[in-house]
Amino acid sequence: MCALGDCAADARVAGAARVLSWSGEHAAVWLLVGLAGAATDRTQRERWLRGTGLVGAAQLASMGIKRVVRRPRPEPAGRAPLVRTAGRHSFPSSHAASSGAAALALGGLRYGTPLAALAALICVSRLVAGVHHPSDVVAGAALGALVVRLGGAARPQGAQHPAPPGSAARGAEGAAG
C-alpha cells in the first residue's frame, strides 16, 4: 500500500483530492448541506440550523487554534501540494474540524452514512494533497466532535429535539394530539 501522499501520483486520485479539498474549503459543503436540510425538512428545521451553527463553530474554533499553535504546513519531498491553502498553518485541520462536526451534527439527522463517508474522504484528501500532517487531521476531527458535544450540552435544560419522522415517539405524539 502506498503512503497517502504517494497516491497523488495517480491523476484520478489527485483530481478527487482536489475536488474534495475544494468542497470542504471554509466548511462550504457542510454549510450548504445544513441549509438545504433546514430548507427541505420542516419537521427538523431547528435541528438542521443548530447543526449548521455547530459546523460553523468548529470551523471558527480551528481557525483560532491555528493562530495560537502556528504549526507550519508539511513540505512533501519532491512534489508541490495539490491545492493552495488559505493560510500557512496546519494544526488543527479546519477541513477535518468542520467535517467531524458535520458527520455528527448533520449526519444524525439524515443521510448519516453518506455524510460520514464524505467527511472521511475530505479528511483523507488533505493528506493526499500534502497540506496536513496526520495529527492535524486527527486533532481537527476531534475538535469538531468536541464542539458538537459541547454544543449539545449547552442546549437549554428541558429543550428537546422533535422526534424524527416515523419514529415511535412521533407516532405516540400523533395519537395523543
Backbone as ProteinMPNN parsed JSONL, in Angstrom:
{"seq_chain_A": "MCALGDCAADARVAGAARVLSWSGEHAAVWLLVGLAGAATDRTQRERWLRGTGLVGAAQLASMGIKRVVRRPRPEPAGRAPLVRTAGRHSFPSSHAASSGAAALALGGLRYGTPLAALAALICVSRLVAGVHHPSDVVAGAALGALVVRLGGAARPQGAQHPAPPGSAARGAEGAAG", "coords_chain_A": {"N_chain_A": [[0.852, -1.194, 0.0], [0.511, 2.21, -0.801], [1.962, 5.236, 0.558], [-0.154, 7.883, 1.635], [0.394, 10.403, 0.462], [1.924, 9.606, -1.718], [0.018, 8.462, -3.302], [-1.036, 10.494, -4.743], [0.222, 10.597, -7.135], [-1.263, 9.248, -8.974], [-3.413, 10.365, -11.36], [-6.222, 10.34, -11.202], [-6.731, 10.003, -8.471], [-5.462, 12.282, -7.485], [-7.039, 14.256, -8.695], [-9.528, 13.761, -7.487], [-8.847, 14.305, -4.832], [-8.323, 17.031, -5.006], [-10.89, 18.063, -5.68], [-12.396, 17.247, -3.447], [-11.011, 18.586, -1.39], [-11.427, 21.231, -2.198], [-14.241, 21.379, -1.967], [-14.563, 21.226, 0.762], [-13.522, 23.578, 1.669], [-13.516, 26.279, 3.853], [-15.675, 25.134, 5.151], [-17.692, 24.899, 3.288], [-19.243, 22.873, 1.831], [-20.531, 21.627, 3.939], [-21.978, 23.657, 5.174], [-23.753, 24.231, 3.123], [-25.118, 21.742, 2.936], [-26.333, 21.675, 5.472], [-27.978, 23.992, 5.408], [-29.584, 23.374, 3.218], [-30.858, 21.121, 4.228], [-32.307, 22.331, 6.317], [-34.009, 23.912, 4.811], [-35.563, 22.064, 3.444], [-36.542, 20.13, 5.19], [-38.935, 20.445, 7.114], [-39.857, 19.467, 9.573], [-37.629, 19.097, 11.12], [-36.234, 21.444, 11.087], [-35.131, 23.288, 12.98], [-33.184, 21.695, 14.212], [-31.48, 21.158, 12.029], [-30.528, 23.742, 11.529], [-29.268, 24.293, 13.949], [-27.267, 22.308, 13.904], [-25.853, 23.181, 11.649], [-24.91, 25.589, 12.619], [-23.185, 24.595, 14.597], [-21.27, 23.356, 13.0], [-20.166, 25.619, 11.783], [-19.14, 26.806, 14.107], [-17.167, 24.952, 14.823], [-15.427, 25.26, 12.675], [-14.609, 27.944, 13.058], [-13.411, 27.702, 15.597], [-11.23, 26.03, 15.02], [-9.755, 27.685, 13.342], [-9.038, 29.704, 15.118], [-7.416, 28.285, 16.925], [-5.325, 27.578, 15.226], [-4.051, 30.033, 14.919], [-2.875, 30.332, 17.36], [-1.263, 28.007, 17.792], [0.311, 27.766, 15.418], [1.626, 25.914, 13.698], [3.692, 24.948, 11.056], [2.789, 24.102, 7.669], [3.168, 20.849, 6.136], [6.002, 19.999, 4.078], [6.038, 18.329, 1.407], [8.394, 16.012, 0.176], [9.882, 16.336, -2.959], [7.561, 17.056, -4.383], [4.99, 19.41, -5.127], [2.319, 20.748, -3.097], [-1.042, 19.62, -3.775], [-3.127, 21.417, -3.709], [-3.939, 24.886, -3.168], [-3.668, 26.76, -0.144], [-5.557, 28.502, 2.386], [-4.079, 29.594, 4.39], [-0.867, 29.498, 6.123], [-0.59, 27.833, 8.246], [-1.077, 24.673, 9.899], [-2.225, 23.19, 12.035], [-5.022, 22.799, 14.039], [-6.529, 20.763, 11.424], [-8.809, 22.56, 9.626], [-10.624, 21.697, 7.732], [-11.015, 19.062, 8.595], [-12.071, 19.551, 11.127], [-14.551, 20.85, 10.598], [-15.699, 18.83, 9.068], [-15.791, 16.637, 10.835], [-17.541, 17.691, 12.755], [-19.81, 18.039, 11.146], [-20.408, 15.4, 10.371], [-21.322, 14.346, 12.753], [-23.247, 16.232, 13.779], [-24.972, 16.828, 11.624], [-25.216, 14.439, 10.234], [-26.577, 12.869, 12.016], [-29.164, 13.566, 11.63], [-30.112, 12.966, 9.046], [-29.222, 10.877, 6.317], [-26.867, 9.736, 7.399], [-24.721, 7.764, 7.006], [-23.733, 8.289, 4.3], [-22.949, 11.002, 4.674], [-21.026, 10.758, 6.701], [-19.145, 9.229, 5.334], [-18.397, 11.026, 3.289], [-17.296, 13.016, 4.897], [-15.069, 11.645, 5.964], [-13.638, 11.191, 3.585], [-13.028, 13.813, 2.808], [-11.316, 14.502, 4.89], [-9.173, 12.674, 4.447], [-8.403, 13.576, 1.958], [-6.94, 15.843, 2.474], [-4.555, 14.903, 3.411], [-3.631, 13.44, 1.226], [-3.383, 15.554, -0.55], [-1.203, 16.766, 0.501], [-1.093, 18.826, 2.383], [-1.421, 18.677, 5.083], [-0.346, 17.276, 8.203], [-0.786, 13.965, 9.519], [-1.562, 14.116, 12.256], [-2.701, 16.653, 12.386], [-5.124, 16.31, 11.085], [-6.399, 14.349, 12.62], [-6.589, 15.716, 15.074], [-8.18, 17.871, 14.242], [-10.616, 16.581, 13.529], [-11.307, 15.543, 16.026], [-11.636, 17.932, 17.429], [-13.882, 18.965, 16.075], [-15.788, 17.05, 16.859], [-15.779, 17.529, 19.613], [-16.771, 20.164, 19.733], [-19.388, 19.734, 18.826], [-20.299, 18.06, 20.856], [-20.06, 19.761, 23.127], [-21.747, 21.792, 22.257], [-24.193, 20.481, 22.229], [-24.44, 20.001, 24.93], [-24.805, 22.543, 25.812], [-27.386, 23.158, 25.293], [-30.484, 24.587, 26.273], [-31.859, 23.629, 29.426], [-34.264, 21.083, 29.477], [-34.993, 21.526, 26.89], [-35.846, 19.86, 23.981], [-35.255, 17.954, 21.046], [-37.446, 17.554, 18.276], [-38.943, 14.372, 17.631], [-37.615, 12.152, 15.142], [-39.17, 11.854, 11.873], [-41.546, 9.228, 11.576], [-40.683, 7.815, 13.783], [-41.165, 5.949, 16.839], [-41.763, 7.596, 19.024], [-42.77, 9.86, 17.769], [-45.051, 8.822, 16.617], [-46.528, 8.299, 18.903], [-46.968, 10.913, 19.808], [-48.628, 11.866, 17.774], [-50.854, 10.223, 18.129], [-51.729, 11.004, 20.623], [-52.354, 13.636, 20.211]], "CA_chain_A": [[0.0, 0.0, 0.0], [1.329, 3.417, -0.893], [1.686, 6.312, 1.506], [-1.219, 8.703, 1.057], [0.965, 11.419, -0.418], [2.365, 8.961, -2.957], [-1.168, 8.155, -4.105], [-1.33, 11.658, -5.573], [0.822, 10.395, -8.458], [-2.362, 8.792, -9.828], [-4.165, 11.568, -11.735], [-7.611, 10.24, -10.717], [-6.701, 10.249, -7.019], [-5.125, 13.696, -7.312], [-8.224, 15.033, -9.062], [-10.538, 13.592, -6.429], [-8.36, 15.021, -3.651], [-8.53, 18.463, -5.26], [-12.328, 18.362, -5.598], [-12.814, 17.101, -2.053], [-10.428, 19.692, -0.627], [-12.13, 22.45, -2.586], [-15.611, 21.367, -1.428], [-14.517, 21.428, 2.202], [-12.922, 24.874, 1.988], [-14.357, 27.145, 4.698], [-16.856, 24.333, 5.521], [-18.731, 25.22, 2.302], [-20.159, 21.771, 1.545], [-21.32, 21.33, 5.143], [-22.939, 24.736, 5.362], [-24.794, 24.016, 2.109], [-25.924, 20.585, 3.344], [-27.154, 22.071, 6.615], [-29.016, 24.936, 4.998], [-30.526, 22.635, 2.365], [-31.669, 20.311, 5.134], [-33.248, 23.221, 7.01], [-34.999, 24.399, 3.845], [-36.411, 20.992, 2.912], [-37.04, 19.251, 6.245], [-39.624, 21.343, 8.049], [-40.041, 18.869, 10.902], [-36.376, 19.161, 11.882], [-35.549, 22.674, 10.674], [-34.335, 23.836, 14.085], [-32.012, 20.825, 14.393], [-30.57, 21.393, 10.913], [-29.893, 25.042, 11.73], [-28.353, 24.15, 15.083], [-26.127, 21.543, 13.414], [-25.089, 24.06, 10.766], [-24.2, 26.515, 13.516], [-22.086, 23.863, 15.235], [-20.232, 23.203, 11.973], [-19.504, 26.924, 11.715], [-18.378, 26.999, 15.342], [-15.971, 24.106, 14.73], [-14.554, 25.921, 11.71], [-14.033, 29.119, 13.711], [-12.525, 27.249, 16.671], [-9.976, 25.537, 14.435], [-9.006, 28.839, 12.85], [-8.462, 30.367, 16.288], [-6.326, 27.451, 17.448], [-4.207, 27.707, 14.28], [-3.347, 31.293, 15.194], [-2.099, 30.156, 18.596], [-0.269, 26.932, 17.634], [1.173, 28.215, 14.324], [2.421, 24.819, 13.143], [3.803, 25.09, 9.602], [2.296, 23.005, 6.838], [4.246, 19.954, 5.689], [6.626, 20.253, 2.778], [6.287, 16.995, 0.842], [9.634, 15.905, -0.6], [9.78, 16.015, -4.371], [6.331, 17.461, -5.06], [4.258, 20.549, -4.578], [0.966, 20.376, -2.656], [-2.03, 19.574, -4.854], [-4.072, 22.531, -3.587], [-3.473, 26.057, -2.429], [-4.331, 26.846, 1.15], [-5.913, 29.853, 2.81], [-3.059, 30.073, 5.328], [0.34, 28.666, 6.165], [-0.572, 26.997, 9.457], [-1.793, 23.429, 9.619], [-2.791, 22.478, 13.186], [-5.607, 21.571, 13.507], [-7.134, 20.886, 10.1], [-10.164, 23.126, 9.654], [-11.46, 20.791, 6.941], [-11.365, 17.926, 9.45], [-12.93, 20.032, 12.219], [-15.912, 21.04, 10.101], [-16.209, 17.53, 8.616], [-16.135, 15.863, 12.029], [-18.751, 18.285, 13.321], [-20.94, 17.759, 10.249], [-20.75, 13.976, 10.434], [-22.085, 14.108, 13.981], [-24.388, 17.121, 13.971], [-25.908, 16.745, 10.494], [-25.413, 13.033, 9.903], [-27.567, 12.305, 12.933], [-30.5, 13.974, 11.202], [-30.479, 12.239, 7.834], [-28.097, 10.508, 5.445], [-25.702, 9.598, 8.272], [-23.592, 7.023, 6.43], [-23.093, 9.038, 3.222], [-22.279, 12.204, 5.19], [-19.812, 10.32, 7.399], [-18.182, 8.821, 4.301], [-17.879, 12.246, 2.673], [-16.429, 13.658, 5.893], [-13.807, 10.892, 5.999], [-12.924, 11.439, 2.333], [-12.472, 15.17, 2.854], [-10.157, 14.435, 5.796], [-8.08, 11.971, 3.765], [-7.95, 14.396, 0.828], [-5.955, 16.823, 2.95], [-3.281, 14.177, 3.496], [-3.225, 13.155, -0.158], [-2.986, 16.836, -1.144], [0.087, 17.153, 1.058], [-1.176, 20.093, 3.105], [-1.577, 18.43, 6.519], [0.232, 16.125, 8.878], [-1.892, 13.142, 10.034], [-2.024, 14.609, 13.562], [-3.566, 17.814, 12.141], [-6.438, 15.813, 10.689], [-6.984, 13.694, 13.798], [-6.941, 16.768, 16.037], [-9.311, 18.618, 13.698], [-11.838, 15.776, 13.663], [-11.623, 15.505, 17.459], [-12.154, 19.257, 17.773], [-15.252, 19.025, 15.569], [-16.627, 16.224, 17.743], [-15.878, 18.231, 20.897], [-17.675, 21.3, 19.56], [-20.756, 19.201, 18.776], [-20.611, 17.58, 22.212], [-20.281, 20.926, 23.987], [-22.933, 22.482, 21.752], [-25.357, 19.731, 22.705], [-24.526, 20.185, 26.377], [-25.201, 23.925, 26.071], [-28.803, 23.303, 24.996], [-31.221, 24.927, 27.488], [-32.405, 22.471, 30.118], [-35.643, 20.781, 29.123], [-35.19, 21.649, 25.438], [-35.685, 18.582, 23.291], [-35.47, 17.977, 19.61], [-38.59, 16.732, 17.879], [-38.582, 13.015, 17.203], [-37.544, 12.017, 13.682], [-40.402, 11.329, 11.253], [-41.691, 7.792, 11.543], [-40.208, 7.154, 14.994], [-42.228, 5.545, 17.77], [-42.131, 8.747, 19.83], [-43.575, 10.728, 16.941], [-46.349, 8.175, 16.499], [-47.241, 8.481, 20.172], [-47.433, 12.299, 19.845], [-49.746, 11.978, 16.844], [-52.014, 9.535, 18.694], [-52.195, 11.744, 21.775], [-52.741, 15.001, 19.815]], "C_chain_A": [[0.887, 1.243, 0.0], [0.995, 4.379, 0.235], [0.665, 7.236, 0.853], [-0.692, 9.772, 0.113], [1.412, 10.839, -1.735], [1.193, 8.614, -3.863], [-1.513, 9.302, -5.041], [-0.694, 11.553, -6.952], [-0.213, 9.885, -9.455], [-3.255, 10.008, -10.106], [-5.609, 11.528, -11.224], [-7.686, 10.536, -9.225], [-6.422, 11.73, -6.758], [-6.329, 14.58, -7.632], [-9.31, 14.952, -7.999], [-10.124, 14.356, -5.174], [-8.561, 16.525, -3.815], [-9.997, 18.851, -5.09], [-12.804, 18.287, -4.153], [-12.269, 18.233, -1.189], [-11.154, 20.995, -0.929], [-13.524, 22.495, -1.952], [-15.633, 21.614, 0.075], [-13.949, 22.769, 2.623], [-13.919, 25.758, 2.723], [-15.683, 26.471, 5.06], [-17.992, 24.476, 4.511], [-19.725, 24.091, 2.083], [-21.068, 21.503, 2.742], [-22.345, 22.422, 5.418], [-24.081, 24.605, 4.35], [-25.703, 22.848, 2.474], [-26.866, 20.971, 4.481], [-28.279, 23.009, 6.241], [-30.041, 24.278, 4.078], [-31.43, 21.754, 3.217], [-32.709, 21.156, 5.85], [-34.354, 23.695, 6.074], [-35.988, 23.323, 3.413], [-37.045, 20.098, 3.972], [-37.684, 20.097, 7.341], [-39.721, 20.777, 9.463], [-38.785, 18.966, 11.764], [-35.564, 20.42, 11.568], [-34.636, 23.222, 11.774], [-33.065, 23.003, 14.307], [-31.003, 21.008, 13.269], [-29.82, 22.715, 11.115], [-28.904, 24.994, 12.9], [-27.099, 23.39, 14.643], [-25.237, 22.375, 12.507], [-24.299, 25.074, 11.581], [-23.015, 25.848, 14.202], [-20.938, 23.615, 14.256], [-19.446, 24.509, 11.849], [-18.649, 27.194, 12.942], [-17.1, 26.17, 15.331], [-14.95, 24.731, 13.786], [-13.85, 27.112, 12.372], [-13.067, 28.729, 14.829], [-11.188, 26.773, 16.111], [-9.129, 26.688, 13.914], [-8.342, 29.595, 14.004], [-7.283, 29.596, 16.854], [-5.113, 27.537, 16.529], [-3.386, 28.954, 14.559], [-2.49, 31.208, 16.451], [-0.959, 29.161, 18.381], [0.76, 27.277, 16.551], [2.108, 27.133, 13.78], [2.5, 24.974, 11.626], [3.247, 23.867, 8.872], [3.456, 22.114, 6.426], [4.794, 20.39, 4.333], [6.982, 18.905, 2.177], [7.544, 17.004, -0.036], [9.325, 15.567, -2.05], [8.481, 16.396, -5.059], [5.697, 18.655, -4.357], [2.909, 20.06, -4.062], [-0.009, 20.444, -3.829], [-2.971, 20.766, -4.854], [-3.394, 23.707, -2.903], [-4.261, 26.127, -1.131], [-4.579, 28.305, 1.516], [-4.857, 30.438, 3.744], [-1.877, 29.131, 5.363], [0.406, 27.764, 7.382], [-1.483, 25.791, 9.285], [-2.519, 22.8, 10.801], [-3.808, 23.339, 13.904], [-6.176, 21.816, 12.106], [-8.557, 21.418, 10.238], [-11.123, 22.282, 8.826], [-11.927, 19.624, 7.813], [-12.287, 18.356, 10.592], [-14.369, 20.19, 11.736], [-16.523, 19.719, 9.631], [-16.61, 16.65, 9.791], [-17.416, 16.376, 12.666], [-19.965, 17.946, 12.46], [-21.376, 16.304, 10.327], [-21.614, 13.686, 11.656], [-23.361, 14.939, 14.053], [-25.423, 17.014, 12.856], [-26.215, 15.304, 10.126], [-26.412, 12.352, 10.809], [-28.994, 12.645, 12.545], [-30.989, 13.162, 10.007], [-29.202, 11.95, 7.057], [-26.794, 10.328, 6.221], [-24.514, 8.915, 7.631], [-22.957, 7.777, 5.26], [-22.363, 10.295, 3.709], [-21.002, 11.842, 5.932], [-18.745, 9.901, 6.403], [-17.573, 10.039, 3.616], [-16.934, 12.976, 3.629], [-15.066, 12.966, 5.947], [-12.984, 11.146, 4.739], [-12.308, 12.835, 2.298], [-11.246, 15.192, 3.758], [-8.955, 13.794, 5.105], [-7.531, 12.817, 2.614], [-6.878, 15.393, 1.248], [-4.576, 16.187, 3.104], [-2.751, 13.88, 2.102], [-2.719, 14.437, -0.822], [-1.649, 17.331, -0.604], [0.077, 18.445, 1.853], [-1.384, 19.929, 4.614], [-0.76, 17.225, 6.954], [-0.95, 15.279, 9.367], [-2.434, 13.653, 11.376], [-2.904, 15.852, 13.425], [-4.997, 17.364, 11.879], [-7.134, 15.146, 11.882], [-7.438, 14.741, 14.812], [-8.13, 17.583, 15.542], [-10.616, 17.866, 13.858], [-12.266, 15.696, 15.132], [-12.19, 16.847, 17.927], [-13.6, 19.4, 17.298], [-16.212, 18.238, 16.44], [-16.836, 16.915, 19.09], [-16.847, 19.408, 20.8], [-19.125, 20.824, 19.532], [-21.188, 18.734, 20.166], [-20.924, 18.75, 23.149], [-21.51, 21.711, 23.552], [-24.215, 21.797, 22.167], [-25.557, 19.912, 24.196], [-25.01, 21.588, 26.723], [-26.676, 24.174, 25.784], [-29.55, 23.643, 26.294], [-31.874, 23.687, 28.098], [-33.884, 22.307, 29.769], [-35.923, 20.899, 27.636], [-34.924, 20.307, 24.793], [-35.923, 18.781, 21.818], [-36.719, 17.172, 19.305], [-38.112, 15.364, 17.42], [-38.534, 12.954, 15.688], [-38.845, 11.462, 13.112], [-40.406, 9.807, 11.251], [-41.231, 7.077, 12.798], [-41.391, 6.836, 15.905], [-42.709, 6.741, 18.6], [-43.056, 9.684, 19.044], [-44.977, 10.144, 16.785], [-47.182, 8.357, 17.745], [-47.775, 9.914, 20.274], [-48.672, 12.452, 18.974], [-51.0, 11.348, 17.421], [-52.604, 10.331, 19.838], [-52.81, 13.083, 21.358], [-54.008, 14.996, 19.115]], "O_chain_A": [[1.886, 1.308, 0.716], [-0.1, 4.347, 0.795], [0.634, 7.349, -0.373], [-1.287, 10.013, -0.937], [1.3, 11.496, -2.771], [1.368, 8.487, -5.075], [-2.213, 9.1, -6.033], [-1.027, 12.331, -7.847], [-0.052, 10.075, -10.661], [-3.791, 10.608, -9.174], [-6.161, 12.564, -10.855], [-8.591, 11.234, -8.767], [-7.067, 12.353, -5.915], [-6.603, 15.543, -6.915], [-9.933, 15.957, -7.655], [-10.961, 14.985, -4.526], [-8.93, 17.211, -2.861], [-10.31, 19.846, -4.436], [-13.533, 19.164, -3.689], [-12.987, 18.777, -0.35], [-11.46, 21.77, -0.022], [-13.941, 23.54, -1.453], [-16.607, 22.149, 0.604], [-13.897, 23.069, 3.815], [-15.041, 25.957, 2.257], [-16.694, 27.146, 5.253], [-19.144, 24.202, 4.846], [-20.933, 24.32, 2.141], [-22.245, 21.187, 2.57], [-23.461, 22.133, 5.85], [-25.241, 24.844, 4.686], [-26.923, 22.946, 2.339], [-28.05, 20.635, 4.458], [-29.409, 22.846, 6.702], [-31.23, 24.589, 4.148], [-32.629, 21.653, 2.957], [-33.863, 20.747, 5.979], [-35.5, 23.861, 6.492], [-37.126, 23.631, 3.057], [-37.997, 19.377, 3.675], [-37.06, 20.418, 8.352], [-39.671, 21.526, 10.439], [-38.865, 18.923, 12.992], [-34.349, 20.448, 11.765], [-33.488, 23.578, 11.507], [-31.995, 23.557, 14.561], [-29.797, 21.013, 13.518], [-28.611, 22.786, 10.894], [-27.829, 25.589, 12.835], [-25.985, 23.793, 14.979], [-24.012, 22.289, 12.583], [-23.149, 25.378, 11.262], [-21.962, 26.463, 14.37], [-19.769, 23.659, 14.64], [-18.216, 24.502, 11.815], [-17.555, 27.747, 12.83], [-16.057, 26.639, 15.785], [-13.752, 24.73, 14.067], [-12.634, 27.263, 12.254], [-12.02, 29.356, 14.99], [-10.135, 27.081, 16.668], [-7.904, 26.659, 14.038], [-7.214, 30.069, 13.873], [-6.267, 30.186, 17.221], [-3.981, 27.567, 17.011], [-2.16, 28.932, 14.448], [-1.5, 31.926, 16.587], [0.183, 29.439, 18.746], [1.959, 27.093, 16.761], [3.257, 27.417, 13.441], [1.466, 25.119, 10.973], [3.241, 22.755, 9.399], [4.6, 22.566, 6.372], [4.117, 21.062, 3.555], [8.077, 18.388, 2.396], [7.727, 17.885, -0.876], [8.59, 14.62, -2.331], [8.313, 16.081, -6.237], [5.861, 18.86, -3.155], [2.403, 19.048, -4.548], [0.179, 21.228, -4.76], [-3.554, 21.095, -5.887], [-2.42, 23.552, -2.167], [-5.377, 25.616, -1.036], [-3.906, 29.213, 1.027], [-4.757, 31.658, 3.872], [-1.882, 28.088, 4.709], [1.363, 27.004, 7.535], [-2.517, 25.864, 8.621], [-3.37, 21.937, 10.587], [-3.513, 24.457, 14.324], [-6.284, 22.961, 11.669], [-9.401, 20.801, 10.887], [-12.299, 22.16, 9.168], [-13.098, 19.244, 7.772], [-13.183, 17.608, 10.98], [-15.3, 19.719, 12.389], [-17.727, 19.507, 9.776], [-17.65, 15.992, 9.75], [-18.275, 15.592, 13.07], [-21.026, 17.605, 12.984], [-22.57, 16.008, 10.346], [-22.533, 12.869, 11.592], [-24.432, 14.412, 14.354], [-26.623, 17.1, 13.115], [-27.342, 14.98, 9.75], [-27.032, 11.362, 10.419], [-29.937, 12.065, 13.084], [-32.14, 12.728, 9.968], [-28.226, 12.696, 7.14], [-25.731, 10.729, 5.746], [-23.4, 9.433, 7.702], [-21.732, 7.897, 5.227], [-21.283, 10.616, 3.214], [-19.997, 12.542, 5.809], [-17.564, 10.186, 6.604], [-16.364, 10.081, 3.387], [-15.897, 13.49, 3.212], [-14.03, 13.631, 5.974], [-11.765, 11.299, 4.816], [-11.191, 13.012, 1.812], [-10.245, 15.83, 3.431], [-7.844, 14.319, 5.175], [-6.334, 12.779, 2.329], [-6.006, 15.743, 0.453], [-3.554, 16.855, 2.946], [-1.562, 14.05, 1.833], [-1.742, 14.408, -1.57], [-1.032, 18.219, -1.192], [1.112, 19.097, 1.991], [-1.51, 20.916, 5.338], [-0.519, 16.294, 6.186], [-2.024, 15.829, 9.608], [-3.644, 13.622, 11.602], [-3.77, 16.082, 14.269], [-5.953, 17.955, 12.382], [-8.324, 15.363, 12.113], [-8.545, 14.658, 15.344], [-8.999, 17.949, 16.333], [-11.619, 18.444, 14.278], [-13.455, 15.774, 15.439], [-13.121, 16.883, 18.732], [-14.448, 19.902, 18.036], [-17.318, 18.695, 16.729], [-17.936, 16.89, 19.642], [-17.658, 19.617, 21.703], [-19.993, 21.443, 20.148], [-22.315, 18.989, 20.592], [-21.921, 18.732, 23.87], [-22.237, 22.239, 24.393], [-25.219, 22.46, 22.429], [-26.687, 19.972, 24.679], [-25.564, 21.806, 27.8], [-27.17, 25.28, 26.006], [-29.269, 23.034, 27.326], [-32.373, 22.815, 27.387], [-34.649, 23.272, 29.768], [-36.96, 20.437, 27.158], [-33.887, 19.689, 25.034], [-36.684, 19.652, 21.397], [-37.019, 16.205, 20.006], [-37.011, 15.222, 16.887], [-39.317, 13.623, 15.013], [-39.543, 10.696, 13.775], [-39.39, 9.175, 10.96], [-41.365, 5.857, 12.89], [-42.478, 7.393, 15.751], [-43.905, 6.889, 18.851], [-44.009, 10.232, 19.597], [-45.968, 10.873, 16.816], [-48.395, 8.547, 17.668], [-48.886, 10.13, 20.758], [-49.648, 13.086, 19.376], [-52.097, 11.872, 17.23], [-53.82, 10.349, 20.025], [-53.678, 13.612, 22.053], [-54.492, 16.052, 18.706]]}, "name": "protein", "num_of_chains": 1, "seq": "MCALGDCAADARVAGAARVLSWSGEHAAVWLLVGLAGAATDRTQRERWLRGTGLVGAAQLASMGIKRVVRRPRPEPAGRAPLVRTAGRHSFPSSHAASSGAAALALGGLRYGTPLAALAALICVSRLVAGVHHPSDVVAGAALGALVVRLGGAARPQGAQHPAPPGSAARGAEGAAG"}
